[in-house]
PDB file of C-alpha atoms in Angstrom:
ATOM      1  CA  MET A   1      47.723 -67.771  41.174  1.00  0.00           C
ATOM      2  CA  LEU A   2      48.531 -67.257  44.822  1.00  0.00           C
ATOM      3  CA  VAL A   3      45.896 -65.756  47.107  1.00  0.00           C
ATOM      4  CA  ASP A   4      46.522 -64.088  50.448  1.00  0.00           C
ATOM      5  CA  ALA A   5      43.784 -62.908  52.845  1.00  0.00           C
ATOM      6  CA  ALA A   6      43.564 -60.772  55.977  1.00  0.00           C
ATOM      7  CA  ALA A   7      40.858 -59.924  58.467  1.00  0.00           C
ATOM      8  CA  ARG A   8      40.874 -57.329  61.228  1.00  0.00           C
ATOM      9  CA  TYR A   9      38.511 -56.541  64.011  1.00  0.00           C
ATOM     10  CA  GLN A  10      38.818 -53.635  66.422  1.00  0.00           C
ATOM     11  CA  PHE A  11      36.719 -52.802  69.441  1.00  0.00           C
ATOM     12  CA  ARG A  12      37.833 -49.972  71.699  1.00  0.00           C
ATOM     13  CA  ARG A  13      41.383 -50.945  72.817  1.00  0.00           C
ATOM     14  CA  ILE A  14      41.402 -54.485  71.471  1.00  0.00           C
ATOM     15  CA  ARG A  15      42.469 -55.394  67.982  1.00  0.00           C
ATOM     16  CA  LEU A  16      42.359 -58.958  66.561  1.00  0.00           C
ATOM     17  CA  SER A  17      44.010 -59.918  63.253  1.00  0.00           C
ATOM     18  CA  LEU A  18      44.178 -63.025  61.125  1.00  0.00           C
ATOM     19  CA  ASP A  19      46.526 -63.218  58.123  1.00  0.00           C
ATOM     20  CA  VAL A  20      46.690 -66.164  55.715  1.00  0.00           C
ATOM     21  CA  LYS A  21      49.309 -66.469  53.010  1.00  0.00           C
ATOM     22  CA  ASN A  22      48.877 -68.982  50.165  1.00  0.00           C
ATOM     23  CA  LEU A  23      45.223 -69.433  51.165  1.00  0.00           C
ATOM     24  CA  PHE A  24      44.614 -72.446  48.805  1.00  0.00           C
ATOM     25  CA  ASP A  25      47.976 -74.106  49.641  1.00  0.00           C
ATOM     26  CA  LYS A  26      49.246 -74.066  46.050  1.00  0.00           C
ATOM     27  CA  VAL A  27      52.560 -75.730  45.190  1.00  0.00           C
ATOM     28  CA  TYR A  28      54.780 -73.301  43.243  1.00  0.00           C
ATOM     29  CA  ALA A  29      58.434 -72.613  42.518  1.00  0.00           C
ATOM     30  CA  GLY A  30      59.686 -70.037  45.053  1.00  0.00           C
ATOM     31  CA  SER A  31      62.914 -69.317  43.190  1.00  0.00           C
ATOM     32  CA  CYS A  32      65.058 -70.916  40.480  1.00  0.00           C
ATOM     33  CA  PHE A  33      68.784 -70.644  39.811  1.00  0.00           C
ATOM     34  CA  ALA A  34      70.593 -71.557  36.584  1.00  0.00           C
ATOM     35  CA  PHE A  35      74.406 -71.740  36.308  1.00  0.00           C
ATOM     36  CA  ILE A  36      76.405 -72.455  33.164  1.00  0.00           C
ATOM     37  CA  GLY A  37      77.101 -76.128  32.862  1.00  0.00           C
ATOM     38  CA  ASN A  38      74.704 -77.123  35.722  1.00  0.00           C
ATOM     39  CA  PRO A  39      71.003 -78.016  35.612  1.00  0.00           C
ATOM     40  CA  THR A  40      68.459 -75.412  36.775  1.00  0.00           C
ATOM     41  CA  SER A  41      67.726 -75.749  40.443  1.00  0.00           C
ATOM     42  CA  CYS A  42      64.371 -74.635  41.948  1.00  0.00           C
ATOM     43  CA  THR A  43      63.061 -74.393  45.500  1.00  0.00           C
ATOM     44  CA  SER A  44      59.422 -74.770  46.420  1.00  0.00           C
ATOM     45  CA  GLY A  45      57.462 -71.781  47.679  1.00  0.00           C
ATOM     46  CA  ALA A  46      56.065 -71.514  51.182  1.00  0.00           C
ATOM     47  CA  ALA A  47      53.028 -73.600  52.139  1.00  0.00           C
ATOM     48  CA  ARG A  48      49.944 -72.077  53.632  1.00  0.00           C
ATOM     49  CA  THR A  49      50.829 -69.839  56.593  1.00  0.00           C
ATOM     50  CA  VAL A  50      48.328 -68.613  59.187  1.00  0.00           C
ATOM     51  CA  ILE A  51      49.207 -65.866  61.664  1.00  0.00           C
ATOM     52  CA  GLY A  52      46.864 -64.543  64.372  1.00  0.00           C
ATOM     53  CA  THR A  53      47.505 -61.618  66.624  1.00  0.00           C
ATOM     54  CA  ALA A  54      45.674 -59.949  69.513  1.00  0.00           C
ATOM     55  CA  ARG A  55      46.664 -56.437  70.694  1.00  0.00           C
ATOM     56  CA  TYR A  56      45.533 -54.339  73.608  1.00  0.00           C
ATOM     57  CA  ARG A  57      46.346 -50.631  73.902  1.00  0.00           C
ATOM     58  CA  PHE A  58      46.933 -49.332  77.408  1.00  0.00           C
TER      59      PHE A  58
END
């Protein structure tokens, strides 16, 4: 099971955000392709990704 998480904090005109995808850094098949006469080919899914943002409204 993949788990994502997000946290937001806002104070007046400032907003801080933190987003995490694949929180526990699980290894998984992102996508698989099968063609007649060829073996099935799979690619791994994305590793843990962390994105932080800060916004200020004028």
